[in-house]
XYZ file of C-alpha atoms in Angstrom:
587
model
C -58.103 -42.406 -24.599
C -56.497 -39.105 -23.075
C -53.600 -38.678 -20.945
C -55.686 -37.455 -18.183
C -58.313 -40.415 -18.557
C -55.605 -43.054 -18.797
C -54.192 -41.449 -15.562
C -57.765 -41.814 -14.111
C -59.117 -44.975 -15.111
C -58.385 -48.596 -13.717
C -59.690 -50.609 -10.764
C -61.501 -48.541 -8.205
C -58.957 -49.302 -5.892
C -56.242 -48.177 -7.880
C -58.279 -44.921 -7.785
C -58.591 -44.177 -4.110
C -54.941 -44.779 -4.351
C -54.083 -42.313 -6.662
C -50.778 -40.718 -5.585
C -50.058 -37.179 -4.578
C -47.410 -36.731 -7.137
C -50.469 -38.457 -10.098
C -52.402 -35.938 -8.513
C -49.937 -33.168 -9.057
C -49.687 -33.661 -13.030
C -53.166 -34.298 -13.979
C -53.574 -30.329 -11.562
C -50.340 -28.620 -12.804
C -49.248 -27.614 -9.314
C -46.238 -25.959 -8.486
C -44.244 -28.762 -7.437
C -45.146 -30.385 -10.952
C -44.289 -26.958 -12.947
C -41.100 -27.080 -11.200
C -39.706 -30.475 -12.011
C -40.287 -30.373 -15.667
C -37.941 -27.672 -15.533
C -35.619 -29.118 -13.478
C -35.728 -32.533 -15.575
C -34.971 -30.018 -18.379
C -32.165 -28.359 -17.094
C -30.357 -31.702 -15.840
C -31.316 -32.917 -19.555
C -29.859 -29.833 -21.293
C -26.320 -30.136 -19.282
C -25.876 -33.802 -18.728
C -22.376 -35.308 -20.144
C -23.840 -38.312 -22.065
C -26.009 -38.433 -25.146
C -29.317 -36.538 -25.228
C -32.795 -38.087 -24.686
C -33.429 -41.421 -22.295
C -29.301 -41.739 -22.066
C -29.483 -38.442 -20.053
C -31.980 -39.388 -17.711
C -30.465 -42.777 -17.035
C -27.467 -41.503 -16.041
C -28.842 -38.400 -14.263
C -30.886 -41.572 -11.858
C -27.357 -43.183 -11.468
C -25.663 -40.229 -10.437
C -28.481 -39.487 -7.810
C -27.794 -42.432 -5.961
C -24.358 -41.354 -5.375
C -24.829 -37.905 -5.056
C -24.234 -36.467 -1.120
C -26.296 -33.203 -1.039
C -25.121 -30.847 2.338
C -26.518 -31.313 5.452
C -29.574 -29.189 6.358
C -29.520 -25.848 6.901
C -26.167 -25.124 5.994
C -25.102 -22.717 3.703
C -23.533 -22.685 0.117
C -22.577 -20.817 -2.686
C -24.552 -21.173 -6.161
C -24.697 -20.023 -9.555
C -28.206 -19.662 -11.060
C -28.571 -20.995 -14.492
C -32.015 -20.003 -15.303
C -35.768 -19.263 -13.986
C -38.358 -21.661 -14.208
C -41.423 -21.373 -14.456
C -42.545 -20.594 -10.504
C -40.192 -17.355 -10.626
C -37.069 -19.664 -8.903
C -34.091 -19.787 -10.054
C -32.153 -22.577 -11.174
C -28.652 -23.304 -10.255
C -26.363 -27.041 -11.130
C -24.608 -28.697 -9.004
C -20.442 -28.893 -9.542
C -21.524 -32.661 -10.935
C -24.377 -31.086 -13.114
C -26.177 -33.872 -11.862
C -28.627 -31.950 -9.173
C -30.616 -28.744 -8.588
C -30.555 -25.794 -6.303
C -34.015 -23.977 -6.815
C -32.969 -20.377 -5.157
C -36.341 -18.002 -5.035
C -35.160 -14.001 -5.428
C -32.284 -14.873 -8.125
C -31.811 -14.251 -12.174
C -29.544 -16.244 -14.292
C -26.424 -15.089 -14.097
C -26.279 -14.621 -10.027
C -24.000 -16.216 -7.804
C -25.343 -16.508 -4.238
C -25.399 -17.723 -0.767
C -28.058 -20.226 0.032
C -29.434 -22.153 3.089
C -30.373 -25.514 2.230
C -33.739 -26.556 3.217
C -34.911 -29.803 1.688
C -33.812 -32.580 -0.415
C -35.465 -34.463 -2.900
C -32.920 -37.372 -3.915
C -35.557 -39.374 -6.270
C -36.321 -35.907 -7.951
C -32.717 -34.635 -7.941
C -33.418 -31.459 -6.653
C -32.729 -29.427 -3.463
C -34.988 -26.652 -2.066
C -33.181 -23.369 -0.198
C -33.382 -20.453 1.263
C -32.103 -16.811 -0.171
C -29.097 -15.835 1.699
C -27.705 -12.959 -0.481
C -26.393 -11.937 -3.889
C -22.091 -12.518 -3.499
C -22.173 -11.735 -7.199
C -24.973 -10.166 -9.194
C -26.045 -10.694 -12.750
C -26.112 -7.996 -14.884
C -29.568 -8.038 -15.577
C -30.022 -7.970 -12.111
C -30.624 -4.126 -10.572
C -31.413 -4.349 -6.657
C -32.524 -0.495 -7.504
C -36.103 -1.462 -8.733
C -36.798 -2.876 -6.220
C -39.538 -1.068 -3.917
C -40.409 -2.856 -1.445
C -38.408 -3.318 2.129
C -40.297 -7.300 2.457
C -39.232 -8.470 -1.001
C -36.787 -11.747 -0.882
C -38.959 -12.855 2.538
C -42.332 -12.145 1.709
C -43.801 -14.916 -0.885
C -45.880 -11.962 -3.020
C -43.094 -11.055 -5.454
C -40.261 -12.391 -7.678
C -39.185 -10.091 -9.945
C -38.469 -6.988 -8.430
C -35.247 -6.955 -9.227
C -35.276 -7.341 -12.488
C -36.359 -5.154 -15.455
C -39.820 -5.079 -17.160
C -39.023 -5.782 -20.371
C -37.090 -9.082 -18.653
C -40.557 -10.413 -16.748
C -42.573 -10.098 -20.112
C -40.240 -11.850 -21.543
C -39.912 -14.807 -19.003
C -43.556 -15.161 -19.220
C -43.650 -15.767 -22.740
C -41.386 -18.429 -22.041
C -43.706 -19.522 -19.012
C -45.897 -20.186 -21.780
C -44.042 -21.982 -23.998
C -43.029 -24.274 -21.188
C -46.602 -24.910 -20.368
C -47.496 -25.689 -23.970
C -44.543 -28.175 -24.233
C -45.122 -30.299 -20.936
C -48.830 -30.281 -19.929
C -50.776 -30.400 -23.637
C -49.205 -33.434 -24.972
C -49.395 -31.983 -28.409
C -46.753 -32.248 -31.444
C -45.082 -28.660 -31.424
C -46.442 -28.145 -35.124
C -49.501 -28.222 -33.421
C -48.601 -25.179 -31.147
C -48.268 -21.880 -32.962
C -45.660 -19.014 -31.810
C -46.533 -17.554 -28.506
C -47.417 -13.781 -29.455
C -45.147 -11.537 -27.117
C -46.518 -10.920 -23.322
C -49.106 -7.708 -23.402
C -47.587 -5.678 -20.442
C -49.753 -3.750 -17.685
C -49.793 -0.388 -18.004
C -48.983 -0.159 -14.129
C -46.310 -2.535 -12.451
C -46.584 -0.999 -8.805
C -49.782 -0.015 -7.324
C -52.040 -1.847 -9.529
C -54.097 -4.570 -7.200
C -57.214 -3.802 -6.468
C -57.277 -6.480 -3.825
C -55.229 -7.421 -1.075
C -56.460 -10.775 1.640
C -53.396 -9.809 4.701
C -53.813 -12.075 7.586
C -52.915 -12.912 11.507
C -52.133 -16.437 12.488
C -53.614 -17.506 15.539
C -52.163 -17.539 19.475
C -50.211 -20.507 20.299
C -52.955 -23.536 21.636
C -55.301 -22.279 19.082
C -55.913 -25.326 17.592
C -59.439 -26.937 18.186
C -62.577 -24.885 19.701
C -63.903 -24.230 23.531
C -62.322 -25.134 26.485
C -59.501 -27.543 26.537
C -59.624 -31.292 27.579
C -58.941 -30.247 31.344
C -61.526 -27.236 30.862
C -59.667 -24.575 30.942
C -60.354 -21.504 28.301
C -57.970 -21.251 25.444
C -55.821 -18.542 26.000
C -55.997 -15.796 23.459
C -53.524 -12.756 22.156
C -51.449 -11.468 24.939
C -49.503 -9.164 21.945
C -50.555 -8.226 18.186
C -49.270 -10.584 16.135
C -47.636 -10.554 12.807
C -50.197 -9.462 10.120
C -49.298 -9.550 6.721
C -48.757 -12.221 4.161
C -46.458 -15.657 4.304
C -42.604 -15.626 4.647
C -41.345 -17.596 1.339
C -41.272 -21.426 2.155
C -43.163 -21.498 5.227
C -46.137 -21.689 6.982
C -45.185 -18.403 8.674
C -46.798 -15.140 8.756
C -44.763 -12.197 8.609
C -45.521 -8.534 9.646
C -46.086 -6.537 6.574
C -46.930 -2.458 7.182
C -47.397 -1.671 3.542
C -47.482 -3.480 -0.096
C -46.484 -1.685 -3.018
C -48.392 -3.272 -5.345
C -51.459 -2.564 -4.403
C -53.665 0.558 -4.831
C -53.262 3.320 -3.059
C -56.878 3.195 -1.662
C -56.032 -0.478 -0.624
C -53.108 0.667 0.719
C -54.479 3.210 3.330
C -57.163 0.641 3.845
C -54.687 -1.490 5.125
C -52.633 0.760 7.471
C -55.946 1.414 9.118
C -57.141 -2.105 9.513
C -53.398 -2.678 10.939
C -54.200 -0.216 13.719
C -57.934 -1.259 14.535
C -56.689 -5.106 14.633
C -53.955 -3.997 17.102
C -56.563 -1.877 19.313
C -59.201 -4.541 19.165
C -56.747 -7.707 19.740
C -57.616 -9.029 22.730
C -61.130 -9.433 21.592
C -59.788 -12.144 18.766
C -59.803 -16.135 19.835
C -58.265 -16.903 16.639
C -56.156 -16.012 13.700
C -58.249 -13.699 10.789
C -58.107 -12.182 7.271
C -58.633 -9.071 6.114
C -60.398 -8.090 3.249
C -59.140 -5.222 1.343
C -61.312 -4.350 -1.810
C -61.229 -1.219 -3.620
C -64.559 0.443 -4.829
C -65.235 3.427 -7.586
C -67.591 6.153 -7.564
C -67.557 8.117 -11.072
C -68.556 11.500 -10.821
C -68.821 14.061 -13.658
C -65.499 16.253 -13.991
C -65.164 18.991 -11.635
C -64.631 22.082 -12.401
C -61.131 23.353 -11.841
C -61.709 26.002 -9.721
C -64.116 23.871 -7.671
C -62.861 22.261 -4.261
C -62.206 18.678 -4.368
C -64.454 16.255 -1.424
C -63.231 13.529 -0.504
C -66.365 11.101 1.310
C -65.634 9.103 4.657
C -68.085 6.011 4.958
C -68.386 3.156 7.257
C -68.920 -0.486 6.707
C -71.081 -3.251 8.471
C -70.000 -6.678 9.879
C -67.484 -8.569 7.763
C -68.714 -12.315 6.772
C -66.299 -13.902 4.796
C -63.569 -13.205 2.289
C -61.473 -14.904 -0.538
C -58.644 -17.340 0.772
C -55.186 -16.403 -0.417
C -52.575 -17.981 -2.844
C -48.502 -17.747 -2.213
C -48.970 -15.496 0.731
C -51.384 -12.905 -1.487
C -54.420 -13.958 -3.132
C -53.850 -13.964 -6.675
C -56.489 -15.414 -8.265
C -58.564 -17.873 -5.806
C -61.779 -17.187 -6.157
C -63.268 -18.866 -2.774
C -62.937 -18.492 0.866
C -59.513 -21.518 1.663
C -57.811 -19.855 4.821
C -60.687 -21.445 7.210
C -59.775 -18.573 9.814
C -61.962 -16.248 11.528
C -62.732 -12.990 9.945
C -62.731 -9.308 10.561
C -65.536 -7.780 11.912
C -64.385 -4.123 10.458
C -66.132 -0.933 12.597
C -63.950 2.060 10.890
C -63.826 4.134 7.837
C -63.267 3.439 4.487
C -60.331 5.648 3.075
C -61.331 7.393 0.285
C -58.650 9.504 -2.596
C -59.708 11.147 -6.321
C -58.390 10.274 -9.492
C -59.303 12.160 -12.381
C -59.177 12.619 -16.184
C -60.561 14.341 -18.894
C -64.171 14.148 -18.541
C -64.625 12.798 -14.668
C -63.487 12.465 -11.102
C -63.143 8.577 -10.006
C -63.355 8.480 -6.291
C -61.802 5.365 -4.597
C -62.327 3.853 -1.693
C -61.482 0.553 0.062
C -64.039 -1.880 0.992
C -63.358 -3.995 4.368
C -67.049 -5.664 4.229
C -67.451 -8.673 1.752
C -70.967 -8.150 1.514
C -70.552 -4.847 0.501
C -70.979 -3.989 -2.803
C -68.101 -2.607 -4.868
C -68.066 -1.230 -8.259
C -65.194 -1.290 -11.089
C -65.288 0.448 -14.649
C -63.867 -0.933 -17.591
C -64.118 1.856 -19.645
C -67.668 2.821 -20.116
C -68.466 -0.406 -18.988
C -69.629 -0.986 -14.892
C -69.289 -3.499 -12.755
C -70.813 -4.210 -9.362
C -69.723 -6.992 -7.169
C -70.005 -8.310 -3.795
C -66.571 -7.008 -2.278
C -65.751 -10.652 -1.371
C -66.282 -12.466 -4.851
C -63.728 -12.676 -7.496
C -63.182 -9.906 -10.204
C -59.896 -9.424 -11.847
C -57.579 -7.482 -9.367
C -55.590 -5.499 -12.083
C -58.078 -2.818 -13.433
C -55.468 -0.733 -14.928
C -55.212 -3.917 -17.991
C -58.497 -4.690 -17.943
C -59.796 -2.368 -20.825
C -56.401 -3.338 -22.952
C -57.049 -7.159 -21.964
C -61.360 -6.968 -23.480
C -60.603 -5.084 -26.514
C -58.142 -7.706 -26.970
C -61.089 -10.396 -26.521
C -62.922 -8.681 -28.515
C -60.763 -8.016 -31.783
C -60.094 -12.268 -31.992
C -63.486 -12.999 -30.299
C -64.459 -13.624 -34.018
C -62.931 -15.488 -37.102
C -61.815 -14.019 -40.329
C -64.393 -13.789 -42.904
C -65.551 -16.755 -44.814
C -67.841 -17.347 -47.778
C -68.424 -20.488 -47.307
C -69.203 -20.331 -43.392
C -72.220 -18.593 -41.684
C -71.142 -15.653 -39.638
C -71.004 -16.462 -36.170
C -73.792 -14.399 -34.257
C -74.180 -15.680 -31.058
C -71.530 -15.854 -27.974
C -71.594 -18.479 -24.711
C -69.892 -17.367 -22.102
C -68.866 -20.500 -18.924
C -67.642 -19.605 -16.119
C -69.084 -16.001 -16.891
C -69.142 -14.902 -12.972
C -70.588 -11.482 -12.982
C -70.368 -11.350 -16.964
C -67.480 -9.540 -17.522
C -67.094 -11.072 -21.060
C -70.738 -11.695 -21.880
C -71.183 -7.913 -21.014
C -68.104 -6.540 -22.873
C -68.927 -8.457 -26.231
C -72.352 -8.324 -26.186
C -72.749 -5.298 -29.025
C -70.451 -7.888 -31.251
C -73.320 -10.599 -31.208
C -77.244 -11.148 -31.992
C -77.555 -12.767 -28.496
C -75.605 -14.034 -26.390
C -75.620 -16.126 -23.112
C -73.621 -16.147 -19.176
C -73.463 -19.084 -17.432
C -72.291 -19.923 -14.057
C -72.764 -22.701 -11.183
C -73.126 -19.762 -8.730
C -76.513 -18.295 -8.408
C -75.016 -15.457 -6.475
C -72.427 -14.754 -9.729
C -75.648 -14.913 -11.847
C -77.141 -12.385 -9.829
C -74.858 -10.112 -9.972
C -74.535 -10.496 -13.728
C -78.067 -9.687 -14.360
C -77.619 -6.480 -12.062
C -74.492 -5.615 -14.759
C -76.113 -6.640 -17.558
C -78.650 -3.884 -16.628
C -76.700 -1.031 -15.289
C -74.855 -1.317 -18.968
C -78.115 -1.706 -21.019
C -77.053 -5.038 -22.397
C -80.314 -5.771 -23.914
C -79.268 -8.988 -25.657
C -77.276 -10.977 -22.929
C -79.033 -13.603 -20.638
C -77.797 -15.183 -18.060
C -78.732 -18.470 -16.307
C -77.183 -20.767 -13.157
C -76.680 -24.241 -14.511
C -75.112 -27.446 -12.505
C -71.364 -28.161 -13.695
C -72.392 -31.421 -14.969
C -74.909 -29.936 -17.668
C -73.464 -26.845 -18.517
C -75.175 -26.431 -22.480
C -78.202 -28.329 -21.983
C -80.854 -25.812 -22.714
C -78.484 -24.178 -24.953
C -80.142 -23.227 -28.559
C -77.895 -21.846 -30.109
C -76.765 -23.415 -33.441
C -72.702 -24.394 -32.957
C -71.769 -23.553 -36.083
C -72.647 -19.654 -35.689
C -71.312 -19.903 -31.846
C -68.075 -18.956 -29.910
C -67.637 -19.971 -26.530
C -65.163 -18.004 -23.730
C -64.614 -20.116 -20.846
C -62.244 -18.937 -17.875
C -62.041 -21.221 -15.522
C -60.322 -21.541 -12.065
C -56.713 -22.332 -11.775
C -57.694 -26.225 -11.456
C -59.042 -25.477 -14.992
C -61.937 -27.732 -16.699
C -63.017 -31.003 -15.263
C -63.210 -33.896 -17.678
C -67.020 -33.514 -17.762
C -67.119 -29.900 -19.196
C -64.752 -31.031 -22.012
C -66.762 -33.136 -22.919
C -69.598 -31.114 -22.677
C -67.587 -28.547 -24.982
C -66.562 -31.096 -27.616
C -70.207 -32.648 -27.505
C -71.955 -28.957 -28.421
C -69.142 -28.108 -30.718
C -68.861 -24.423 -31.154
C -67.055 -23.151 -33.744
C -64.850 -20.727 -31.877
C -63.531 -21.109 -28.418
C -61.389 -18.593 -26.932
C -59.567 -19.972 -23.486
C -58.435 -17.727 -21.424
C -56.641 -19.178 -17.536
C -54.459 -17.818 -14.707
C -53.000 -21.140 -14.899
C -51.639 -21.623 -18.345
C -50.295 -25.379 -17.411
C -53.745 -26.329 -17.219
C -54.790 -24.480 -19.843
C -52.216 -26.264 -22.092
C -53.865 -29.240 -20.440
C -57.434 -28.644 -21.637
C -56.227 -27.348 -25.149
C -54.665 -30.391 -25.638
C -57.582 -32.588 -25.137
C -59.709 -29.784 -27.184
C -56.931 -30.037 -29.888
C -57.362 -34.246 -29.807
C -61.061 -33.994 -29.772
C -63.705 -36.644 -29.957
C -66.101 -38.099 -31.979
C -65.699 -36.180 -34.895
C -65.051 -32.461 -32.861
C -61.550 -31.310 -33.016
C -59.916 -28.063 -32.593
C -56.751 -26.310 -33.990
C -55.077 -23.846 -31.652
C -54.975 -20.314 -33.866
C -53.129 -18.195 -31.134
C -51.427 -18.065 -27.691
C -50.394 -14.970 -26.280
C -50.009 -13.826 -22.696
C -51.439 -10.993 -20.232
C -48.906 -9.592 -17.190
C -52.609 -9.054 -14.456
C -49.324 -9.318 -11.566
C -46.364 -7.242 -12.624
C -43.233 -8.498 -10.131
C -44.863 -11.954 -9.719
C -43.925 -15.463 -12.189
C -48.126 -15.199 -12.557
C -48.986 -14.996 -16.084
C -52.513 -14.990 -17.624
C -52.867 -16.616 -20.851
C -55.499 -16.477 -23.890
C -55.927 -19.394 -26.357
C -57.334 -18.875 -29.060
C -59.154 -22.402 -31.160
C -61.175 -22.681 -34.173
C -63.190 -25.972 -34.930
C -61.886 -27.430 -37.660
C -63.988 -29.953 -40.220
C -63.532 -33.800 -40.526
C -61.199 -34.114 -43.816
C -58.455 -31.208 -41.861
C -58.580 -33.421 -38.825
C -57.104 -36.225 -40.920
C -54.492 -33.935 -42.657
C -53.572 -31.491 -39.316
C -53.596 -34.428 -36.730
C -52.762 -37.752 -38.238
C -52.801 -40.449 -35.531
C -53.856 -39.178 -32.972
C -55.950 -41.129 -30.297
C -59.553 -40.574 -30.680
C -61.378 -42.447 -27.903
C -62.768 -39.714 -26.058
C -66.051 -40.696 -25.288
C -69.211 -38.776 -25.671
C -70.911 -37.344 -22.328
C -74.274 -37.152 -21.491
C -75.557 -33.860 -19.601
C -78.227 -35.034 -18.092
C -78.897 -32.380 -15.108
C -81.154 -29.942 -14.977
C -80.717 -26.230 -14.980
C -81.278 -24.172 -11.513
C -83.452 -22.061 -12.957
């Protein structure tokens, strides 16, 4: 049996009572993340013997340990960063943790303290300032006037080089406390592929408004009175770090600079048009590409004014700025936009890319990758970095496939899950005899097929299939088959797994915005079932957010045959029981 199934199984009311913090492993939140480094750190500078010794005396200690009160303020050296960008600081005892966000090891600075969590030894505060900085600290790079209050970014401060290498070690982290594998069984963690621009590289930005005060509920109120609405703009902008706050934000660096003016004019229609708002709203700020042939030097250069149509609904956001959700969480009212999209050139050597910024998620916009095009509805998810995104695919592509063997058929076709608008099936298509998108989205689907033709992909299909029966009209033989998945940040359900491990493939490349559930899944792919088990070939990270702790991760696993899963994973559990897909496909 797995970890995750043994945390899952027993009596079904043990089940409805599954606790938030059971919960919280078996997901790889934050708050999980977190206190495996902090368990680590306590570990790693207790005064007693290593291993269970430690954490017996670091529970002793913490029922004699007398944190400050609330909301007062104290000095504190930071140790290290975890894995959620915070920094780490002991206690004078070494037996409790500050987490400080806006720090590097080597800082000393003034907190507030905000919460305590006694049973998990660790303290939560607020970011005072810096009495003494570290010397890889340098309060020069940083560019932006809302960074150490707004929740976007981490790493400002600190040097490139620095946040590649912290991710790496994000990695590692993951590897060691969410996949439950031996580390012989985890190869080195190949160094963190930067982006090629660390300011002004999101294609995307979600700002929002909160709400006037009594919004809460709809219509009149109990006595009948009308709700009263916005008296004054409110803040718009993204959430102050450790609250439920919005904060007013004019301008974010790291976005493009068509989503930037796209913002400073949806600032000013919001404030014009406030008093028509009931409720709180969120933006949608998408950039969009035309690709024109190079113009001739001597030629003026056009820039093109458009307008948009009613705004329906747009991606929720994550830590203040939506960094990788991929549906619609916020629940608040959104923009119906009525001005013009800004619009600046960018050129190169053979054509003029003319950028725009999309306020309508309906609207269609369109991304290159190269010579590849891709054509979205504004509001769905697509990668928000384009400036990695051809670096990132030739990098699927070179390890899509496995070094030569004489003994194996080639592998010929490719299965892309999760394949959304068929960004991978699309790029790797030329690589394979045929190869296959699928998706639980019919609107994803459609939009593949739309990409699949504007790039001539003759040989890719694409077909919406229920979560539950992902590969059930799949043909193709497993041996000569790699699969990409790239899920959510939740990562795979227990069902697909076992879809995977059922089918087989010989290749499976695993690529996450969550690498703590990605070490999850790999794990259970690396355990296996029923005769299917998987050795993990190569790890190596991708920086999509440049000043943010987010890290996007590629795994890279090759089937291996009965006899090597004796010799490369001797006792390991293998009671992973084979699923059943028994749904049909939505044709």
């Amino acid at each position: 049996m797995t970890k995750r199934e043994a945390q899952q199984s027993g009596q079904k009311s043990q089940v409805r009572k599954i606790t938030k913090k059971a919960r919280l492993a078996i997901e790889g939140s934050f708050t999980e993340v977190l206190l495996h480094d902090v368990r680590k750190l306590l570990a790693n500078h207790s005064r007693t013997a290593p291993s269970t010794r430690n954490l017996v005396e670091i529970e002793r200690k913490a029922s004699v340990y007398s944190p400050p009160e609330r909301f007062t303020e104290i000095e504190v050296r930071i140790s290290e960063l975890s894995s959620t960008g915070d920094g780490l600081g002991l206690s004078e005892n070494l037996d409790h943790v500050y987490v400080v966000p806006f720090t590097v090891p080597g800082d000393v600075v003034q907190v507030k303290v905000v919460n305590y969590f006694a049973s998990d030894h660790y303290t939560l505060t607020d970011f005072v300032k810096v009495l003494q900085p570290s010397l890889r600290r340098d309060d020069s790079r940083v560019k932006c006037q809302y960074f150490s209050r707004c929740s976007g970014c981490q790493f400002q401060m600190l040097s490139y080089n620095d946040q590649l290498t912290h991710k790496k070690t994000i990695i590692e982290s993951a590897y060691r406390n969410f996949s439950d594998l031996p580390p012989e069984l985890v190869p080195e963690v190949g160094a963190t592929i930067g982006s090629p621009l660390q300011y002004g590289y999101r294609t995307k930005l979600t700002p929002h408004f909160d709400g006037p005060p009594g919004r809460h509920g709809r219509g009149p109120r109990k006595d009948g009175t009308e709700r009263q609405g916005f008296i004054e703009v409110p803040p718009i902008g993204f959430m102050l770090k450790g609250m439920r706050r919005t904060i007013d934000i004019e301008d974010c660096p790291i976005g493009t600079d068509a989503v930037r003016s796209g913002m400073v004019r949806e600032r000013a229609r919001v404030a014009k048009e406030i008093s028509t708002f009931k409720r709180g709203a969120t933006i949608l700020l998408r950039e969009s590409t035309i690709r024109n042939p190079k113009i001739p030097a001597d030629a003026p250069q056009i820039s093109t004014i458009q307008t948009d149509t009613k705004n329906e609904d747009v991606d929720g956001n994550i830590n203040g700025i939506d960094e990788t959700s991929r549906t619609d969480l916020s629940g608040k009212d959104l923009i119906p936009p009525n001005g013009e999209i800004v619009a600046e050139s960018a050129t190169s050597i053979d054509r003029n890319d003319e950028k725009s910024c999309i306020t309508d998620s309906n609207a269609i916009a369109t991304e290159y990758i190269g010579s590849f095009v891709f054509h979205n509805t504004a509001g769905s998810f697509f990668q928000n970095n384009n400036s990695i995104l051809p670096r990132f695919t030739a990098y699927i592509r070179d390890h899509i496939l496995p070094p030569n063997s004489p003994s194996k058929k080639p592998i010929r076709y490719l299965i892309d899950a999760y394949c959304g608008s068929g960004l991978f099936t699309i790029t790797l298509s030329s690589l394979f005899f045929a190869s296959i998108g699928i998706d639980i989205s019919p609107a994803s689907i459609a939009s593949a097929h739309q990409n699949a033709k504007a790039n001539n992909t003759a040989n890719a299909t694409f077909m919406a299939a229920d979560a539950s029966a992902l590969f059930a009209e799949v043909t193709y033989p497993s041996e000569e088959t790699v699969v990409v998945i790239d899920p959510p940040r939740k990562g795979c359900d227990d069902n697909f797994l076992r879809q995977l491990l059922h089918f087989g493939p010989r290749r499976v490349v695993y690529v996450s915005c969550n690498v703590h559930t990605q070490a999850r899944d790999v794990g259970v792919l690396v355990e296996g079932k029923n005769g299917c088990q998987y050795s993990l070939a190569s790890l190596r990270g991708f920086d999509f957010f440049p000043q943010t702790s987010h890290v996007e991760g590629v795994a890279i696993l090759d089937r291996v045959n009965a006899i090597e899963e004796e010799v490369i994973i001797q006792g390991v559990s293998n009671d992973f029981s084979r699923g059943n897909a028994t749904e049909s496909i939505i044709q």
